[in-house]
Coordinates of C-alpha atoms and ligand atoms in Angstrom, one line a residue:
M1 CA -30.4 -32.9 29.4
A2 CA -28.6 -34.4 32.4
L3 CA -28.2 -33.6 35.9
T4 CA -25.1 -31.7 35.1
D5 CA -27.2 -29.5 32.8
I6 CA -29.3 -28.1 35.7
H7 CA -28.2 -24.5 36.2
G8 CA -27.7 -22.6 39.5
Q9 CA -27.8 -25.6 41.8
Q10 CA -24.3 -26.9 41.9
R11 CA -24.5 -27.9 45.5
A12 CA -27.5 -29.9 45.3
I13 CA -26.5 -31.6 41.9
R14 CA -23.0 -32.4 43.4
F15 CA -24.6 -34.0 46.3
L16 CA -26.9 -36.2 44.3
R17 CA -24.1 -37.3 42.0
Q18 CA -22.0 -38.3 44.9
L19 CA -24.8 -40.4 46.1
L20 CA -25.1 -42.0 42.6
K21 CA -21.3 -42.5 42.7
K22 CA -21.3 -44.2 46.1
E23 CA -24.4 -46.1 45.1
A24 CA -25.8 -44.9 48.4
V25 CA -29.1 -43.4 47.0
P26 CA -31.6 -43.3 49.9
H27 CA -35.2 -44.5 49.4
A28 CA -36.7 -41.1 50.0
F29 CA -35.6 -37.5 49.0
L30 CA -37.2 -34.2 50.3
F31 CA -36.1 -31.5 47.6
S32 CA -37.1 -28.2 49.4
G33 CA -37.0 -24.6 47.9
M34 CA -39.1 -21.9 46.3
A35 CA -41.1 -22.7 43.3
G36 CA -39.3 -22.4 40.0
V37 CA -35.9 -23.1 40.9
G38 CA -35.3 -26.6 39.3
K39 CA -36.6 -29.2 41.9
F40 CA -38.8 -31.0 39.5
A41 CA -36.2 -30.9 36.8
A42 CA -33.5 -32.4 39.2
A43 CA -36.0 -35.0 40.3
M44 CA -36.6 -36.0 36.7
E45 CA -32.8 -36.1 36.0
L46 CA -32.2 -38.2 39.1
A47 CA -35.0 -40.6 37.8
K48 CA -33.1 -40.8 34.4
A49 CA -29.6 -41.3 36.1
L50 CA -31.1 -44.0 38.3
N51 CA -32.6 -46.0 35.4
C52 CA -30.1 -45.1 32.6
L53 CA -29.0 -48.1 30.6
S54 CA -25.6 -46.7 30.0
P55 CA -24.8 -44.1 32.6
Q56 CA -21.8 -41.7 32.1
D57 CA -19.8 -40.2 34.9
Y58 CA -22.6 -40.8 37.4
D59 CA -25.3 -39.1 35.1
S60 CA -27.7 -40.2 32.5
C61 CA -26.7 -40.7 29.0
G62 CA -29.7 -38.9 27.4
R63 CA -29.7 -41.4 24.5
C64 CA -30.8 -44.9 25.6
S65 CA -34.5 -45.9 25.6
S66 CA -35.0 -45.4 29.2
C67 CA -33.6 -41.8 29.2
H68 CA -35.9 -41.3 26.0
K69 CA -39.1 -42.7 27.6
L70 CA -38.5 -40.6 30.8
E71 CA -38.0 -37.5 29.0
E72 CA -41.2 -38.1 27.0
G73 CA -43.3 -39.2 30.0
L74 CA -43.7 -42.7 28.8
H75 CA -41.8 -44.7 31.2
P76 CA -43.9 -47.1 33.2
D77 CA -41.8 -46.8 36.2
L78 CA -42.2 -43.0 36.7
I79 CA -45.1 -41.9 38.9
H80 CA -45.8 -38.2 39.2
I81 CA -48.4 -37.2 41.9
T82 CA -49.8 -33.7 42.0
N83 CA -52.7 -32.2 44.0
E84 CA -56.2 -32.9 42.8
G85 CA -57.9 -29.7 43.7
V86 CA -56.3 -28.0 46.6
F87 CA -54.9 -31.0 48.3
I88 CA -53.2 -34.4 47.6
K89 CA -55.8 -36.9 48.8
L90 CA -55.8 -40.2 50.5
E91 CA -57.2 -42.0 47.6
Q92 CA -54.1 -41.0 45.5
I93 CA -51.8 -42.5 48.2
R94 CA -53.8 -45.5 48.3
D95 CA -53.7 -45.9 44.5
L96 CA -50.0 -45.4 44.8
M97 CA -49.7 -48.2 47.4
K98 CA -51.6 -50.8 44.9
R99 CA -48.5 -50.3 42.5
F100 CA -46.2 -51.6 45.1
R101 CA -47.4 -55.1 44.6
F102 CA -45.5 -55.2 41.6
R103 CA -41.7 -54.7 41.0
P104 CA -40.6 -51.9 38.6
F105 CA -41.5 -53.1 35.1
E106 CA -38.7 -51.9 33.1
G107 CA -36.3 -49.9 35.2
K108 CA -34.0 -50.7 38.0
F109 CA -36.0 -48.4 40.2
R110 CA -39.6 -47.0 40.3
V111 CA -39.4 -43.4 40.9
V112 CA -42.2 -41.7 42.7
I113 CA -42.2 -37.7 42.3
I114 CA -44.7 -36.2 44.8
Q115 CA -45.1 -32.5 43.5
D116 CA -45.9 -29.9 46.3
A117 CA -45.9 -32.4 49.1
Q118 CA -46.9 -29.8 51.5
K119 CA -50.4 -30.2 50.0
L120 CA -50.7 -33.8 51.3
M121 CA -53.9 -33.7 53.5
E122 CA -53.5 -35.2 56.8
P123 CA -54.8 -38.7 56.2
A124 CA -52.7 -38.8 52.9
A125 CA -49.7 -37.6 54.8
N126 CA -50.1 -40.2 57.4
A127 CA -50.4 -42.9 54.6
M128 CA -47.3 -41.5 53.0
L129 CA -45.5 -41.7 56.3
K130 CA -46.4 -45.5 56.6
I131 CA -44.9 -46.1 53.0
L132 CA -41.6 -44.2 54.2
E133 CA -41.5 -46.2 57.3
E134 CA -41.5 -49.6 55.6
P135 CA -40.4 -48.5 52.0
P136 CA -41.1 -51.1 49.3
K137 CA -37.9 -52.3 47.6
A138 CA -36.6 -50.7 44.4
N139 CA -38.8 -47.5 44.8
I140 CA -37.3 -44.0 45.3
F141 CA -39.6 -41.3 46.5
I142 CA -38.8 -37.7 45.8
L143 CA -41.0 -35.2 47.6
L144 CA -40.8 -31.8 46.3
A145 CA -41.9 -28.9 48.7
T146 CA -41.9 -25.2 48.6
E147 CA -42.7 -25.1 52.4
S148 CA -41.2 -28.1 54.0
Q149 CA -42.1 -26.7 57.4
M150 CA -45.7 -27.5 56.6
L151 CA -45.0 -31.2 56.1
L152 CA -45.2 -33.7 59.1
P153 CA -41.9 -33.6 60.9
T154 CA -42.0 -37.5 60.8
I155 CA -42.0 -37.4 57.1
V156 CA -39.2 -34.8 56.8
S157 CA -37.1 -37.0 59.2
R158 CA -37.5 -40.0 57.0
C159 CA -36.1 -38.1 54.0
C160 CA -32.8 -37.1 52.7
Q161 CA -33.3 -33.4 52.6
V162 CA -31.7 -31.5 49.5
R163 CA -32.1 -27.7 49.7
F164 CA -32.5 -25.8 46.4
Q165 CA -31.4 -22.1 46.5
P166 CA -33.1 -19.2 44.6
L167 CA -31.4 -18.8 41.3
A168 CA -28.9 -16.1 40.6
D169 CA -30.5 -13.2 38.7
E170 CA -28.1 -13.8 35.7
I171 CA -29.3 -17.4 35.3
V172 CA -33.1 -16.2 35.3
A173 CA -32.3 -13.3 32.9
E174 CA -30.4 -15.7 30.6
W175 CA -33.4 -18.1 30.7
L176 CA -35.7 -15.1 29.9
A177 CA -33.5 -13.9 27.0
R178 CA -33.2 -17.5 25.6
E179 CA -36.8 -18.8 26.1
G180 CA -38.7 -15.5 25.9
G181 CA -36.4 -13.6 23.4
L182 CA -36.4 -10.6 25.6
S183 CA -33.7 -7.9 25.4
P184 CA -30.9 -8.1 28.0
D185 CA -32.3 -5.0 29.9
H186 CA -35.8 -6.1 30.1
A187 CA -34.8 -9.7 31.1
Y188 CA -32.6 -8.3 34.0
G189 CA -35.7 -6.1 35.1
I190 CA -37.8 -9.1 35.3
A191 CA -35.2 -11.5 36.8
R192 CA -34.9 -9.0 39.7
L193 CA -38.6 -9.2 40.3
A194 CA -38.6 -12.8 40.0
A195 CA -36.2 -13.1 43.1
G196 CA -34.6 -16.3 41.9
S197 CA -37.6 -18.3 40.4
I198 CA -38.1 -19.1 36.8
E199 CA -41.9 -19.6 37.6
K200 CA -42.1 -16.2 38.8
A201 CA -40.0 -14.7 36.0
R202 CA -42.5 -16.4 33.5
W203 CA -45.3 -14.7 35.6
F204 CA -43.7 -11.3 35.3
S205 CA -43.1 -11.5 31.6
D206 CA -46.8 -10.4 31.5
E207 CA -46.7 -6.6 31.3
D208 CA -49.9 -6.5 33.5
R209 CA -47.9 -7.9 36.4
V210 CA -45.0 -5.3 36.1
A211 CA -48.0 -2.7 36.2
G212 CA -49.2 -4.4 39.5
W213 CA -45.8 -3.8 40.9
K214 CA -45.6 -0.3 39.9
K215 CA -49.2 0.2 41.4
V216 CA -48.0 -1.2 44.8
V217 CA -44.9 1.0 44.8
G218 CA -47.1 3.9 44.0
K219 CA -49.2 3.1 47.1
L220 CA -46.2 2.9 49.4
E221 CA -44.9 6.2 47.9
N222 CA -48.2 7.9 48.7
L223 CA -48.0 6.8 52.5
D224 CA -46.0 10.0 52.9
G225 CA -48.5 12.7 53.6
L226 CA -51.5 10.4 53.9
S227 CA -53.7 11.6 56.6
I228 CA -55.1 9.3 59.1
L229 CA -58.7 9.9 57.5
D230 CA -57.4 8.5 54.1
F231 CA -55.1 5.9 55.4
F232 CA -57.6 3.3 56.8
P233 CA -60.0 3.6 53.9
M234 CA -57.0 3.1 51.4
V235 CA -55.9 -0.1 53.2
S236 CA -59.4 -1.3 53.5
D237 CA -59.8 -1.0 49.8
W238 CA -56.5 -2.7 49.2
A239 CA -57.5 -5.6 51.4
K240 CA -60.5 -6.3 49.3
N241 CA -58.5 -8.5 46.8
R242 CA -57.0 -11.3 48.9
E243 CA -55.9 -13.1 45.7
S244 CA -53.3 -10.4 44.9
A245 CA -52.4 -9.7 48.5
E246 CA -49.6 -12.3 48.7
Q247 CA -48.0 -11.0 45.6
D248 CA -48.3 -7.4 46.8
L249 CA -46.6 -8.4 50.0
E250 CA -43.8 -9.9 48.0
F251 CA -43.7 -6.4 46.0
I252 CA -43.4 -4.7 49.3
R253 CA -40.6 -7.1 50.4
L254 CA -38.7 -6.2 47.2
W255 CA -39.3 -2.5 47.7
V256 CA -38.0 -2.5 51.3
R257 CA -35.1 -4.6 50.1
D258 CA -34.3 -1.8 47.4
L259 CA -34.4 0.8 50.3
I260 CA -32.1 -1.2 52.4
L261 CA -29.6 -1.5 49.3
F262 CA -30.0 2.1 48.5
R263 CA -29.4 3.2 52.3
V264 CA -26.7 0.6 53.1
A265 CA -24.7 0.3 49.9
G266 CA -25.8 3.3 47.8
A267 CA -27.2 1.2 45.2
K268 CA -28.4 2.7 42.1
S269 CA -30.9 1.3 39.4
S270 CA -28.9 -0.2 36.4
P271 CA -28.1 2.3 33.6
Q272 CA -29.8 1.6 30.3
G273 CA -27.8 -0.5 27.9
Q274 CA -25.5 -1.9 30.5
A275 CA -25.5 -5.4 31.9
P276 CA -26.5 -4.9 35.6
P277 CA -23.8 -5.9 38.2
K278 CA -24.5 -9.1 40.3
L279 CA -27.0 -8.7 43.0
V280 CA -26.0 -9.4 46.5
S281 CA -28.9 -11.8 47.3
T282 CA -32.5 -12.1 46.3
A283 CA -33.6 -14.2 49.1
R284 CA -32.4 -12.6 52.4
P285 CA -31.9 -9.0 53.4
P286 CA -28.7 -7.8 51.7
A287 CA -25.7 -8.0 53.8
R288 CA -24.4 -4.8 55.5
E289 CA -21.2 -4.8 53.4
A290 CA -23.3 -5.1 50.3
S291 CA -21.3 -4.2 47.1
P292 CA -21.8 -0.4 46.1
G293 CA -22.7 -1.7 42.7
A294 CA -25.7 -3.8 43.9
S295 CA -28.6 -2.5 41.9
L296 CA -32.3 -1.8 42.6
T297 CA -35.3 -3.4 41.1
F298 CA -36.5 -0.1 39.8
E299 CA -35.4 3.5 40.5
L300 CA -36.8 4.9 43.8
N301 CA -38.5 8.3 43.6
G302 CA -36.6 11.4 45.0
R303 CA -38.8 11.7 48.2
T304 CA -38.3 8.0 49.0
K305 CA -34.5 8.4 48.6
E306 CA -34.5 11.4 50.9
A307 CA -36.7 9.4 53.6
A308 CA -34.4 6.4 53.2
R309 CA -31.2 8.5 53.7
S310 CA -32.5 9.8 57.1
V311 CA -33.5 6.4 58.4
A312 CA -31.2 4.1 60.5
P313 CA -30.5 0.9 58.6
E314 CA -31.6 -1.1 61.6
R315 CA -35.0 0.3 61.1
L316 CA -35.0 -0.8 57.5
F317 CA -33.9 -4.3 58.5
F318 CA -36.8 -4.4 60.9
L319 CA -39.1 -3.3 58.4
Y320 CA -38.0 -6.1 56.1
H321 CA -38.5 -8.7 58.8
N322 CA -42.0 -7.1 59.5
V323 CA -43.0 -7.7 56.0
E324 CA -41.5 -11.2 56.1
Q325 CA -43.5 -12.2 59.1
A326 CA -46.7 -10.6 57.4
M327 CA -46.0 -12.9 54.5
Q328 CA -45.8 -15.9 56.7
G329 CA -49.0 -14.8 58.5
L330 CA -51.1 -14.7 55.4
K331 CA -50.0 -18.2 54.6
V332 CA -51.8 -19.3 57.7
N333 CA -54.9 -17.2 57.0
A334 CA -54.0 -14.1 59.2
N335 CA -56.7 -11.3 58.7
L336 CA -55.5 -9.4 55.4
Q337 CA -56.7 -5.9 56.4
M338 CA -54.9 -6.0 59.8
T339 CA -51.7 -7.4 58.1
L340 CA -51.7 -4.6 55.5
E341 CA -52.4 -2.1 58.2
S342 CA -49.5 -3.2 60.3
V343 CA -47.1 -3.2 57.4
C344 CA -48.1 0.0 56.0
L345 CA -48.1 1.7 59.4
A346 CA -44.7 0.4 60.1
I347 CA -43.4 1.8 56.7
K348 CA -45.2 5.1 57.2
D349 CA -43.8 5.4 60.6
S350 CA -40.3 4.3 59.7
L351 CA -39.9 6.3 56.7
Y352 CA -42.1 9.4 57.0
G353 CA -42.8 9.5 60.8
K354 CA -40.6 11.0 63.6
G355 CA -41.3 8.3 66.4
G356 CA -38.9 5.6 67.2
W357 CA -40.0 2.1 66.0
H358 CA -38.9 0.4 69.3
S359 CA -41.0 2.5 71.6
F360 CA -44.5 3.8 71.7
P361 CA -44.4 7.5 70.5
K362 CA -44.6 9.8 73.6
R363 CA -45.5 12.9 71.9
R364 CA -48.3 13.7 69.5
Q365 CA -45.9 15.3 67.0
D366 CA -44.0 11.8 67.0
L367 CA -46.9 10.0 65.5
P368 CA -46.8 9.1 61.7
F369 CA -49.8 11.1 61.1
Ligands
ZN1 ZN1 -29.5 -43.3 29.4

């Protein structure tokens, strides 16, 4: 394994190899991007390339003693810091600072990988900032973050930021087929749910979770015809499980994305036995000129299709952003029940109501109930 063996992150890997080629590797990196897209693998491969005893074409050889030790996690100059409990604590950063009294033992560089750097508690983040302000020689810091906006801006500004994109469905599906022995159809179905993340793909390999997706979609489909007397108790019941709520909102986002694909591009679910065509995007709302071949996560039911056909695409894009905002809100501890009420009301109104989303309904018959 080497930098060039990392799939789906060509731009990031090309950039890192250019730095190696120019011998212009900065003392601190911030690898940002969703979980499960190869940030840690790239950090490890960069550590190998930096310390390789016989580098080849600005990459590691994979055969020398340094490469072997790094691969086996036995290299004394690799430090991997992860959260202890919920956060990365000040003591962990203080312990790290003690190591700087010594030069790297074996390698040219000591490589410090900080996993989930957004979990640095404030005192730990301040200590980390001090290190980055006066970096010790021959140390390379690689901060990995899924939500770089949660880091201190002063830390971000001292790092060379490398963005990692969600992986293409084909790459995730190939991985599932190779590592999990899944059939191509099954692998593609899960890859779509995973939205570009190997970590999520692994998570969705569990049948119970696919059942969770179907349960959420069932609730959304039932919004049609749900009376006001049933609506609020349904949401209140849903909001009891905060643990699954973030995942449920991700399911809702995927479902709305499917509505957009269906409405704008006339997408269908992939026919059995055929390799599904390439998706437009897994991370953003699909472009308006989406390919007619773009495929859905799962087949939409007849009533949902009928409703989606009669809705203006702008309204579906609005819904998509509404769900994204709700997801952001939950990350900063928004009230779960109110969040779900807002999202479900917007879906009910947009798909099954008669009122305009941009204005307060003026007539009783325009209300979604
Ligand atoms: Zn090597």
